């Protein structure tokens, strides 16, 4: 895997070139036929869901971030596909705003991951207390990445939802897929941030958190903030308008500040975490990376989780007849296939 | 303001249904005041996220409620998406705050909440989007009211919102608000280490969240809005109290089966809105 600044460049900038080429192709070859739009839309949405689910089981912090890049690119691809089906400025707004926002927040997160000496999520933990600055920047980047308001990625998704809902034929159903992506992204980033930065430290992770990094990450975070305050920088040339996001951002910021300071002034007492009154908590009691993702992985039939001494995740081995008998999934059970409706479920051997 | 009365009434009715005297329905107000005056405990491994959890859970829910056009408030194109995502903002920080104390219960609550979100969110959003598509102006203020010609879509949307309330409001049959057994709790596991004023914020946010879903349902029903809102509230108190007295919580692994109905209703509502049947 590449060193972190290179990862940031690859994910932030290089991956956008292909998308830009796809966008430009309509000027080179004329308006694309509708099937191109459908293919891009379906590939984008399926890729986004698949990448997030795979990323949920990823142990390497940078690997997980790379899966998140696939998810974001999938959403941009879906926006472009829908734009080819029905040209709406909203969709272009979603496409370009998402690109800029993704380049910034993913650059921030990849560079931040470079500060960690340990990249395995299950061996991290409690980093926020060691480096609050890094933690705060990563929280901002991951909150934006999870598509939460008032971040710029949410603005892009907000436009994408509206574009989908006004789309032709069955395109509005894509809003459901986008909601699934949103919920999975929430889970995904809670897992990354929560396991790496919060809780009890699971190991002695070395940190290379230098003044220069602080400055670089700060610049990227500031640019993200600027984009959230003035999305018009990207959207105005496209003629798209959003709700007053700056108002929401400032209002939330002020109210959070007021509550936070108020609560800190109230009487408080430091004490240990509730441990049921038995032996004290140990870091090993916290679920690890795969344990945290397990309930979600259980829902998706294209992955299998091997539990035991060395838990690991692998794709389901499905026979070429998966569409008839159903695909093999978690614990050897079968997902629904065309034939299973008539012949009942077929059990497959473990392994 | 009404929110604590809502959850208090559910508690009171549940007590009456089990032949207990029960506390007055106003007990939740007293509970909140009591909690607000107490000392809060900061567990050793915690960070500022521990405080941000309850604060943003409350603020996100308040923001979503402010977008409901029952009271005069801001309204714009696509405000329903912002409202649902503001609830998501609260949930994100609530899950993080649960992970913050380093207890295994908190983390369990966190990932369970995550799974419930993954299951419930798409259906609720699609159902609401279906109702919005039938209305005007692409916003909550233009939501259509239940009538003859749109009855199918709106009934599906109402059913989906009802399931969404039980899932996201952490009520039966998805979650049991009274349980504190490690194996079963979802919402309670996340707030286990929060005490005093922090717990008060969480409790308030929880009842406000239910009020938000009740408000959405009231918007879809015809009639004078504040009265309909009260009616929906009373109906929910009755439904929840009976369900939580006589029903049982679903096994955690059975939740996908239960919430797949939510997704189904959502898909059907959206299809109905596209093809106008």
Coordinates of C-alpha atoms in Angstrom, one line a residue:
Chain A
X1 CA 0.0 0.0 0.0
X2 CA 1.2 3.5 -0.8
X3 CA 2.5 5.9 1.8
X4 CA -0.2 8.2 3.2
X5 CA 0.3 11.4 1.2
X6 CA 0.3 9.3 -2.0
X7 CA -2.9 7.5 -0.9
X8 CA -4.4 10.9 -0.3
X9 CA -3.5 12.1 -3.7
X10 CA -4.6 8.8 -5.4
X11 CA -8.0 8.8 -3.6
X12 CA -8.6 12.5 -3.6
X13 CA -7.5 13.5 -7.1
X14 CA -6.6 10.6 -9.4
X15 CA -9.9 8.7 -9.0
X16 CA -11.8 11.8 -10.1
X17 CA -10.1 11.9 -13.5
X18 CA -12.0 8.9 -14.7
X19 CA -15.3 10.5 -13.6
X20 CA -14.3 13.8 -15.3
X21 CA -13.5 11.8 -18.5
X22 CA -17.0 10.2 -18.4
X23 CA -18.6 13.6 -17.9
X24 CA -16.6 15.1 -20.8
X25 CA -17.4 12.2 -23.1
X26 CA -20.8 13.7 -23.7
X27 CA -19.1 16.6 -25.4
X28 CA -16.8 14.3 -27.5
X29 CA -19.4 11.7 -28.6
X30 CA -22.6 13.6 -28.3
X31 CA -25.4 12.8 -25.8
X32 CA -25.1 9.2 -24.6
X33 CA -27.8 6.7 -25.1
X34 CA -30.1 5.9 -22.1
X35 CA -28.5 2.5 -21.4
X36 CA -25.3 4.2 -20.5
X37 CA -27.1 6.2 -17.9
X38 CA -28.8 3.0 -16.5
X39 CA -25.5 1.1 -16.4
X40 CA -23.8 3.9 -14.6
X41 CA -26.6 4.3 -12.1
X42 CA -26.9 0.6 -11.3
X43 CA -23.1 0.1 -11.1
X44 CA -22.7 3.2 -8.9
X45 CA -25.4 2.2 -6.4
X46 CA -24.5 -1.5 -6.2
X47 CA -20.8 -0.6 -5.9
X48 CA -21.5 1.9 -3.1
X49 CA -23.5 -0.6 -1.0
X50 CA -21.0 -3.4 -1.7
X51 CA -17.9 -1.3 -0.9
X52 CA -19.4 0.0 2.4
X53 CA -20.2 -3.6 3.5
X54 CA -16.8 -4.8 2.5
X55 CA -15.3 -1.8 4.2
X56 CA -17.2 -2.6 7.4
X57 CA -15.3 -5.8 7.7
X58 CA -11.9 -4.2 6.8
X59 CA -9.3 -4.3 9.6
X60 CA -6.8 -2.0 8.0
X61 CA -7.7 1.7 8.6
X62 CA -6.5 2.9 5.2
X63 CA -8.1 -0.1 3.5
X64 CA -11.4 0.9 5.1
X65 CA -10.9 4.5 3.9
X66 CA -10.2 3.2 0.4
X67 CA -13.5 1.3 0.5
X68 CA -15.2 4.5 1.5
X69 CA -13.7 6.1 -1.6
X70 CA -15.3 3.4 -3.7
X71 CA -18.6 4.2 -2.0
X72 CA -18.3 7.9 -2.7
X73 CA -17.3 7.4 -6.3
X74 CA -20.2 5.1 -6.7
X75 CA -22.6 7.8 -5.6
X76 CA -20.9 10.3 -8.0
X77 CA -21.3 7.7 -10.8
X78 CA -25.0 7.3 -9.9
X79 CA -25.4 11.1 -10.1
X80 CA -23.8 11.2 -13.5
X81 CA -25.8 8.2 -14.8
X82 CA -29.0 9.9 -13.7
X83 CA -27.9 13.1 -15.3
X84 CA -27.4 11.2 -18.6
X85 CA -30.9 9.9 -18.3
X86 CA -32.5 13.3 -17.5
X87 CA -30.3 16.4 -17.5
X88 CA -31.0 18.3 -14.3
X89 CA -28.7 20.9 -12.8
X90 CA -29.3 19.4 -9.4
X91 CA -27.5 16.2 -10.4
X92 CA -24.5 18.1 -11.7
X93 CA -24.5 20.0 -8.4
X94 CA -24.4 16.7 -6.5
X95 CA -21.7 15.4 -8.9
X96 CA -19.3 18.3 -8.6
X97 CA -19.9 19.2 -5.0
X98 CA -19.4 15.6 -4.0
X99 CA -16.1 15.5 -5.9
X100 CA -14.7 18.6 -4.2
X101 CA -15.9 17.5 -0.8
X102 CA -14.6 14.0 -1.2
X103 CA -11.2 15.2 -2.3
X104 CA -10.9 17.3 0.7
X105 CA -12.3 15.0 3.4
X106 CA -10.6 11.9 2.1
X107 CA -7.3 13.8 1.8
X108 CA -7.7 14.9 5.4
X109 CA -8.5 11.3 6.6
X110 CA -5.7 9.6 4.6
X111 CA -3.1 12.2 5.8
X112 CA -4.4 11.8 9.3
X113 CA -4.1 8.0 9.1
X114 CA -0.4 8.6 8.2
X115 CA 0.1 9.9 11.7
X116 CA -0.6 6.5 13.2
X117 CA 2.1 4.0 13.7
X118 CA -0.5 1.2 13.8
X119 CA -3.1 0.7 11.2
X120 CA -5.0 -2.3 12.4
X121 CA -8.3 -1.0 13.9
X122 CA -8.5 -3.8 16.5
X123 CA -5.1 -2.7 17.9
X124 CA -6.0 1.0 18.2
X125 CA -8.2 2.9 20.7
X126 CA -8.2 5.8 23.0
X127 CA -6.2 8.0 20.5
X128 CA -8.4 11.0 21.2
X129 CA -6.9 11.5 24.6
X130 CA -3.4 11.2 23.3
X131 CA -3.8 13.6 20.4
X132 CA -7.0 15.7 20.8
X133 CA -6.1 17.8 17.8
X134 CA -5.8 14.9 15.5
X135 CA -9.0 13.4 17.0
X136 CA -11.0 16.6 16.4
X137 CA -9.8 16.9 12.8
X138 CA -10.6 13.2 12.2
X139 CA -14.0 13.7 13.8
X140 CA -14.8 16.5 11.4
X141 CA -13.5 14.6 8.4
X142 CA -15.4 11.4 9.4
X143 CA -18.6 13.3 10.3
X144 CA -18.5 14.9 6.8
X145 CA -17.7 11.5 5.3
X146 CA -20.7 9.9 7.0
X147 CA -22.9 12.4 5.1
X148 CA -24.1 14.3 8.2
X149 CA -25.6 17.7 8.0
X150 CA -24.3 20.4 7.8
X151 CA -21.3 18.9 6.0
X152 CA -20.8 19.4 2.3
X153 CA -21.2 15.7 1.5
X154 CA -24.7 15.9 3.0
X155 CA -25.4 18.8 0.7
X156 CA -24.4 16.7 -2.3
X157 CA -26.5 13.8 -1.2
X158 CA -29.4 16.1 -0.5
X159 CA -29.3 17.2 -4.1
X160 CA -28.8 13.6 -5.3
X161 CA -31.9 12.5 -3.4
X162 CA -34.0 15.3 -5.1
X163 CA -32.5 14.4 -8.5
X164 CA -33.4 10.7 -8.0
X165 CA -36.9 11.5 -6.8
X166 CA -37.5 13.6 -9.9
X167 CA -35.9 11.1 -12.2
X168 CA -37.6 9.1 -15.0
X169 CA -39.3 5.7 -14.7
X170 CA -38.1 3.8 -11.7
X171 CA -35.2 6.0 -10.8
X172 CA -36.9 7.4 -7.6
X173 CA -36.4 3.9 -6.0
X174 CA -32.7 4.7 -6.1
X175 CA -33.5 7.1 -3.2
X176 CA -34.0 4.0 -1.0
X177 CA -30.5 2.7 -2.0
X178 CA -29.1 6.0 -1.2
X179 CA -30.7 5.9 2.2
X180 CA -29.2 2.5 2.8
X181 CA -25.8 3.9 1.8
X182 CA -26.3 6.8 4.2
X183 CA -27.2 4.4 7.1
X184 CA -24.2 2.2 6.3
X185 CA -21.9 5.1 6.1
X186 CA -23.0 6.2 9.5
X187 CA -22.2 2.7 10.9
X188 CA -19.0 2.6 9.0
X189 CA -17.6 5.9 10.3
X190 CA -18.8 5.3 13.9
X191 CA -16.8 2.1 13.7
X192 CA -13.7 3.8 12.4
X193 CA -13.7 6.7 14.7
X194 CA -15.1 4.9 17.8
X195 CA -12.7 2.0 17.7
X196 CA -9.6 4.0 16.8
X197 CA -10.1 7.2 18.8
X198 CA -12.4 6.4 21.7
X199 CA -12.6 3.8 24.4
X200 CA -9.6 2.2 26.2
X201 CA -6.4 1.9 24.2
X202 CA -6.0 -1.7 22.9
X203 CA -2.2 -1.3 22.4
X204 CA 0.7 1.1 22.5
X205 CA 0.3 2.8 19.1
X206 CA 3.1 5.1 18.1
X207 CA 2.0 8.6 16.9
X208 CA 3.9 10.8 14.5
X209 CA 1.8 13.9 15.0
X210 CA 4.0 16.8 14.0
X211 CA 3.5 20.6 13.7
X212 CA 3.6 20.3 9.9
X213 CA 0.9 17.7 9.8
X214 CA -1.2 19.8 12.1
X215 CA -0.9 22.7 9.7
X216 CA -1.7 20.6 6.6
X217 CA -4.7 18.9 8.0
X218 CA -5.9 22.2 9.5
X219 CA -5.8 23.7 6.0
X220 CA -7.9 20.9 4.5
X221 CA -10.4 21.0 7.4
X222 CA -10.7 24.8 7.0
X223 CA -11.4 24.3 3.3
X224 CA -14.1 21.8 4.1
X225 CA -15.6 24.3 6.6
X226 CA -15.5 27.0 3.9
X227 CA -17.3 24.6 1.5
X228 CA -19.9 23.9 4.1
X229 CA -20.5 27.6 4.7
X230 CA -20.4 28.7 1.1
X231 CA -21.4 25.7 -1.1
X232 CA -22.1 28.4 -3.7
X233 CA -18.4 28.4 -4.6
X234 CA -19.1 25.1 -6.5
X235 CA -22.8 25.4 -7.1
X236 CA -23.3 28.9 -8.3
X237 CA -21.7 28.4 -11.8
X238 CA -24.1 25.5 -12.2
X239 CA -27.1 27.5 -11.2
X240 CA -28.1 25.3 -8.2
X241 CA -29.3 26.7 -4.9
X242 CA -29.5 25.0 -1.5
X243 CA -31.1 25.9 1.8
X244 CA -29.0 28.3 4.0
X245 CA -26.5 25.7 5.2
X246 CA -24.3 28.4 6.9
X247 CA -27.2 29.3 9.2
X248 CA -27.6 25.7 10.3
X249 CA -23.9 25.3 10.8
X250 CA -23.5 28.4 12.9
X251 CA -26.7 27.8 14.9
X252 CA -25.5 24.2 15.7
X253 CA -22.1 25.4 16.5
X254 CA -23.3 28.1 18.9
X255 CA -25.9 25.9 20.6
X256 CA -23.4 23.0 21.1
X257 CA -20.9 25.5 22.6
X258 CA -23.5 26.9 25.0
X259 CA -24.6 23.4 26.1
X260 CA -21.1 22.1 26.4
X261 CA -19.9 25.0 28.6
X262 CA -23.0 24.8 30.6
X263 CA -22.6 21.1 31.3
X264 CA -19.0 21.5 32.2
X265 CA -19.9 24.1 34.8
X266 CA -22.4 21.8 36.5
X267 CA -21.3 19.6 39.4
X268 CA -19.5 16.5 38.2
X269 CA -17.4 13.8 39.6
X270 CA -14.8 11.6 37.9
X271 CA -15.3 7.9 38.4
X272 CA -14.6 4.6 36.7
X273 CA -16.8 3.2 33.9
X274 CA -19.6 1.0 35.1
X275 CA -18.2 -2.5 35.2
X276 CA -21.1 -4.4 36.9
X277 CA -19.2 -4.4 40.1
X278 CA -17.0 -7.4 39.2
X279 CA -13.5 -7.3 38.0
X280 CA -12.3 -4.0 36.4
X281 CA -12.7 -3.4 32.7
X282 CA -9.9 -4.4 30.4
X283 CA -9.4 -3.1 26.9
X284 CA -9.8 -6.7 25.6
X285 CA -13.5 -6.6 26.7
X286 CA -14.3 -4.0 24.0
X287 CA -15.5 -5.6 20.7
X288 CA -12.8 -5.5 18.0
X289 CA -13.1 -4.4 14.4
X290 CA -14.9 -7.4 13.1
X291 CA -17.0 -7.8 16.2
X292 CA -18.4 -4.3 15.9
X293 CA -19.3 -4.9 12.2
X294 CA -20.7 -8.3 12.7
X295 CA -24.5 -7.4 13.0
X296 CA -24.3 -5.5 9.7
X297 CA -22.3 -8.1 7.9
X298 CA -24.8 -10.7 8.9
X299 CA -27.4 -8.8 6.9
X300 CA -25.6 -9.0 3.6
X301 CA -25.5 -12.4 1.9
X302 CA -22.4 -11.8 -0.3
X303 CA -20.0 -12.0 2.6
X304 CA -19.2 -14.7 5.1
X305 CA -17.6 -14.2 8.5
X306 CA -15.4 -16.9 9.9
X307 CA -15.4 -16.7 13.7
X308 CA -13.1 -18.4 16.1
X309 CA -9.4 -17.9 17.0
X310 CA -8.6 -16.0 13.8
X311 CA -11.8 -14.3 12.7
X312 CA -11.7 -13.3 9.1
X313 CA -14.0 -12.2 6.3
X314 CA -14.3 -13.6 2.9
X315 CA -16.7 -13.4 -0.1
X316 CA -19.2 -16.1 -0.5
X317 CA -18.4 -18.9 -2.9
X318 CA -21.4 -19.0 -5.0
X319 CA -22.0 -21.5 -7.7
X320 CA -22.9 -20.3 -11.2
X321 CA -26.4 -21.4 -10.3
X322 CA -26.7 -18.8 -7.5
X323 CA -29.7 -17.1 -9.3
X324 CA -31.6 -20.4 -9.1
X325 CA -30.7 -21.9 -5.8
X326 CA -29.8 -18.7 -4.0
X327 CA -26.4 -17.6 -3.0
X328 CA -24.6 -19.2 -0.1
X329 CA -24.3 -16.8 2.8
X330 CA -23.8 -16.5 6.5
X331 CA -23.6 -19.8 8.5
X332 CA -24.2 -21.9 5.4
X333 CA -27.8 -20.7 5.0
X334 CA -29.1 -19.7 1.6
X335 CA -30.4 -16.4 0.4
X336 CA -33.5 -16.5 -1.7
X337 CA -33.1 -17.7 -5.3
X338 CA -35.7 -18.1 -8.0
X339 CA -35.8 -21.9 -7.6
X340 CA -35.9 -21.9 -3.8
X341 CA -39.4 -20.5 -4.0
X342 CA -40.5 -23.8 -5.6
X343 CA -38.2 -26.4 -4.2
X344 CA -37.5 -25.0 -0.8
X345 CA -34.1 -24.2 0.6
X346 CA -31.1 -26.3 -0.1
X347 CA -28.4 -26.7 2.5
X348 CA -24.8 -26.5 1.4
X349 CA -21.9 -28.1 3.1
X350 CA -19.8 -25.9 5.4
X351 CA -16.4 -24.8 4.2
Chain B
X1 CA -43.0 20.8 26.0
X2 CA -45.5 18.0 25.5
X3 CA -42.8 15.3 25.0
X4 CA -42.3 14.2 28.6
X5 CA -46.1 14.0 29.1
X6 CA -46.1 11.6 26.2
X7 CA -43.6 9.1 27.6
X8 CA -45.0 9.7 31.1
X9 CA -48.5 8.8 30.0
X10 CA -47.2 5.6 28.5
X11 CA -45.6 4.6 31.8
X12 CA -48.8 5.5 33.7
X13 CA -51.0 3.5 31.4
X14 CA -48.6 0.5 31.5
X15 CA -48.8 0.6 35.3
X16 CA -52.6 0.7 35.3
X17 CA -52.7 -2.2 32.9
X18 CA -50.7 -4.3 35.2
X19 CA -53.0 -3.3 38.1
X20 CA -50.5 -1.1 39.8
X21 CA -51.2 2.3 41.2
X22 CA -48.6 3.9 38.9
X23 CA -47.1 7.4 39.2
X24 CA -48.9 10.4 37.7
X25 CA -48.4 10.9 33.9
X26 CA -46.5 14.1 34.9
X27 CA -43.7 12.0 36.5
X28 CA -41.4 12.6 33.6
X29 CA -41.2 16.3 34.2
X30 CA -40.2 15.7 37.8
X31 CA -37.8 13.1 36.7
X32 CA -36.1 15.5 34.3
X33 CA -35.8 18.2 36.9
X34 CA -34.4 15.8 39.4
X35 CA -31.8 14.5 36.9
X36 CA -30.9 18.1 36.0
X37 CA -30.0 18.9 39.6
X38 CA -27.8 15.8 40.1
X39 CA -24.1 15.5 39.9
X40 CA -23.0 13.9 36.6
X41 CA -20.2 11.3 36.5
X42 CA -17.4 11.5 34.0
X43 CA -15.9 8.0 33.6
X44 CA -12.1 7.9 33.4
X45 CA -11.4 7.1 29.7
X46 CA -13.9 9.7 28.4
X47 CA -13.3 12.6 26.0
X48 CA -15.4 15.6 24.9
X49 CA -17.4 13.2 22.8
X50 CA -19.0 11.9 25.9
X51 CA -20.7 15.3 26.3
X52 CA -21.4 15.9 22.6
X53 CA -23.5 12.7 22.5
X54 CA -26.4 13.9 24.6
X55 CA -26.1 17.5 23.4
X56 CA -26.3 16.6 19.7
X57 CA -28.9 13.9 20.2
X58 CA -31.1 16.6 21.7
X59 CA -30.2 19.3 19.2
X60 CA -30.6 17.0 16.2
X61 CA -34.1 16.0 17.3
X62 CA -35.0 19.6 18.1
X63 CA -33.8 20.7 14.6
X64 CA -35.9 17.9 13.0
X65 CA -38.9 19.0 15.0
X66 CA -38.4 22.7 14.0
X67 CA -38.7 21.6 10.4
X68 CA -42.2 20.1 11.0
X69 CA -44.8 22.6 9.8
X70 CA -47.1 22.0 12.8
X71 CA -45.7 25.2 14.3
X72 CA -44.6 28.0 12.1
X73 CA -41.0 27.3 11.1
X74 CA -38.6 27.3 8.2
X75 CA -39.8 25.4 5.1
X76 CA -38.0 24.7 1.8
X77 CA -37.6 22.2 -0.9
X78 CA -36.2 18.9 0.4
X79 CA -36.6 19.8 4.1
X80 CA -37.8 16.3 4.9
X81 CA -34.3 14.9 3.9
X82 CA -32.7 17.4 6.2
X83 CA -35.0 16.5 9.1
X84 CA -34.3 12.8 8.8
X85 CA -30.6 13.4 8.5
X86 CA -30.6 15.7 11.6
X87 CA -31.9 12.7 13.5
X88 CA -29.0 10.8 12.0
X89 CA -26.6 13.4 13.3
X90 CA -27.9 12.9 16.8
X91 CA -27.6 9.1 16.4
X92 CA -24.0 9.4 15.1
X93 CA -22.9 11.3 18.2
X94 CA -25.0 9.1 20.5
X95 CA -23.3 6.0 19.2
X96 CA -19.9 7.6 19.5
X97 CA -20.6 8.7 23.1
X98 CA -21.6 5.1 23.8
X99 CA -18.2 3.9 22.6
X100 CA -16.4 6.5 24.5
X101 CA -16.5 5.1 28.0
X102 CA -14.7 1.9 27.0
X103 CA -17.4 -0.4 28.4
X104 CA -18.4 -3.4 26.3
X105 CA -22.1 -2.6 26.9
X106 CA -21.8 0.8 25.3
X107 CA -20.2 -0.7 22.2
X108 CA -22.8 -3.4 22.0
X109 CA -25.5 -0.8 22.1
X110 CA -23.7 1.2 19.5
X111 CA -23.5 -1.6 16.9
X112 CA -27.1 -2.7 17.6
X113 CA -28.3 0.8 17.0
X114 CA -26.3 0.8 13.8
X115 CA -28.0 -2.3 12.6
X116 CA -31.4 -1.0 13.4
X117 CA -30.6 2.1 11.5
X118 CA -29.5 0.2 8.5
X119 CA -32.7 -1.8 8.6
X120 CA -35.2 1.0 9.3
X121 CA -33.8 4.0 7.5
X122 CA -34.3 3.1 3.8
X123 CA -38.0 2.2 4.3
X124 CA -38.9 5.2 6.3
X125 CA -37.2 7.5 3.9
X126 CA -38.8 5.9 0.8
X127 CA -42.3 6.0 2.4
X128 CA -41.9 9.7 3.3
X129 CA -40.5 10.5 -0.1
X130 CA -43.5 8.7 -1.7
X131 CA -45.9 10.9 0.3
X132 CA -43.8 14.0 -0.5
X133 CA -43.9 13.2 -4.2
X134 CA -47.7 13.2 -4.1
X135 CA -47.8 16.6 -2.4
X136 CA -46.7 20.0 -3.6
X137 CA -43.4 21.9 -3.4
X138 CA -41.3 18.9 -2.5
X139 CA -41.4 19.8 1.2
X140 CA -43.1 18.8 4.4
X141 CA -45.4 21.8 4.3
X142 CA -46.9 20.6 1.1
X143 CA -47.6 17.0 2.3
X144 CA -50.9 15.7 1.0
X145 CA -53.7 14.6 3.4
X146 CA -55.3 11.2 3.5
X147 CA -58.1 11.1 1.0
X148 CA -59.7 8.7 -1.4
X149 CA -57.4 9.1 -4.4
X150 CA -54.1 8.9 -2.5
X151 CA -55.2 6.5 0.2
X152 CA -52.9 3.6 -0.7
X153 CA -49.6 5.5 -0.7
X154 CA -50.4 7.5 2.4
X155 CA -51.6 4.4 4.3
X156 CA -48.4 2.6 3.4
X157 CA -46.4 5.7 4.5
X158 CA -48.3 5.8 7.8
X159 CA -47.6 2.1 8.4
X160 CA -43.9 2.6 7.6
X161 CA -43.7 5.6 9.9
X162 CA -45.3 3.6 12.7
X163 CA -42.6 0.9 12.2
X164 CA -40.0 3.6 12.0
X165 CA -41.2 5.0 15.4
X166 CA -40.9 1.7 17.1
X167 CA -37.4 1.2 15.6
X168 CA -35.9 4.6 16.0
X169 CA -37.8 5.6 19.1
X170 CA -36.4 2.4 20.7
X171 CA -39.8 1.1 21.7
X172 CA -41.3 -2.4 21.6
X173 CA -41.1 -4.7 19.7
X174 CA -37.7 -3.5 18.5
X175 CA -36.3 -2.4 21.9
X176 CA -37.7 -2.5 25.4
X177 CA -37.3 0.8 27.2
X178 CA -37.6 -0.8 30.6
X179 CA -35.0 -3.6 30.2
X180 CA -31.5 -3.3 31.6
X181 CA -30.5 -6.8 30.7
X182 CA -27.2 -6.8 28.8
X183 CA -28.4 -9.3 26.2
X184 CA -31.4 -7.3 25.1
X185 CA -30.9 -3.6 25.5
X186 CA -30.2 -1.3 22.5
X187 CA -30.9 2.3 23.5
X188 CA -30.3 1.8 27.2
X189 CA -26.9 0.2 26.6
X190 CA -25.7 3.3 24.9
X191 CA -26.7 5.7 27.7
X192 CA -25.6 3.5 30.5
X193 CA -22.7 5.6 31.6
X194 CA -24.5 8.9 31.3
X195 CA -26.0 10.3 34.5
X196 CA -27.6 13.4 35.9
X197 CA -28.1 16.3 33.4
X198 CA -26.6 14.2 30.5
X199 CA -29.2 11.5 31.1
X200 CA -31.9 14.2 31.3
X201 CA -30.9 15.4 27.8
X202 CA -31.0 11.9 26.4
X203 CA -34.4 11.2 28.0
X204 CA -35.8 14.4 26.6
X205 CA -34.3 13.7 23.1
X206 CA -35.9 10.2 23.2
X207 CA -39.4 11.4 23.9
X208 CA -39.0 14.3 21.4
X209 CA -38.0 11.8 18.7
X210 CA -41.3 9.9 19.2
X211 CA -43.1 13.2 19.0
X212 CA -41.4 13.9 15.7
X213 CA -42.7 10.7 14.2
X214 CA -46.1 11.3 15.6
X215 CA -46.0 14.8 14.1
X216 CA -45.1 13.4 10.7
X217 CA -48.1 11.0 10.9
X218 CA -50.4 13.8 12.0
X219 CA -49.3 15.8 8.9
X220 CA -50.6 13.0 6.7
X221 CA -54.0 12.9 8.3
X222 CA -56.8 15.4 7.5
X223 CA -58.2 17.8 10.0
X224 CA -57.2 20.7 12.2
X225 CA -53.5 20.1 12.8
X226 CA -53.0 20.6 16.5
X227 CA -56.1 18.5 17.3
X228 CA -54.9 15.7 14.9
X229 CA -51.5 15.9 16.5
X230 CA -53.0 15.4 20.0
X231 CA -55.2 12.6 18.6
X232 CA -52.2 10.8 17.1
X233 CA -50.3 11.3 20.4
X234 CA -53.2 9.7 22.4
X235 CA -53.4 6.8 19.9
X236 CA -49.7 6.2 20.3
X237 CA -49.8 6.3 24.1
X238 CA -52.6 3.6 23.9
X239 CA -50.8 1.5 21.3
X240 CA -47.4 1.6 23.0
X241 CA -48.8 0.9 26.5
X242 CA -50.9 -2.1 25.3
X243 CA -48.0 -3.4 23.1
X244 CA -45.5 -3.1 25.9
X245 CA -47.7 -4.7 28.4
X246 CA -49.1 -7.6 26.5
X247 CA -46.4 -8.0 23.7
X248 CA -42.9 -9.3 23.9
X249 CA -39.7 -7.8 22.5
X250 CA -38.6 -9.5 19.3
X251 CA -35.4 -11.5 19.4
X252 CA -32.6 -9.3 18.2
X253 CA -31.8 -11.7 15.3
X254 CA -35.4 -11.6 14.2
X255 CA -35.3 -7.8 13.7
X256 CA -34.5 -8.0 10.0
X257 CA -37.7 -10.0 9.4
X258 CA -39.8 -7.4 11.2
X259 CA -38.2 -4.4 9.7
X260 CA -38.2 -5.8 6.2
X261 CA -41.9 -4.9 6.3
X262 CA -40.8 -1.3 6.7
X263 CA -38.7 -1.6 3.5
X264 CA -41.5 -3.3 1.7
X265 CA -44.0 -0.5 2.7
X266 CA -41.4 2.1 1.6
X267 CA -40.8 0.5 -1.8
X268 CA -44.6 0.1 -2.4
X269 CA -45.3 3.7 -1.3
X270 CA -42.7 5.0 -3.7
X271 CA -43.9 2.8 -6.6
X272 CA -47.5 4.0 -5.8
X273 CA -46.4 7.6 -6.0
X274 CA -44.5 7.0 -9.3
X275 CA -47.4 5.2 -11.0
X276 CA -50.2 7.1 -9.2
X277 CA -52.2 4.2 -8.1

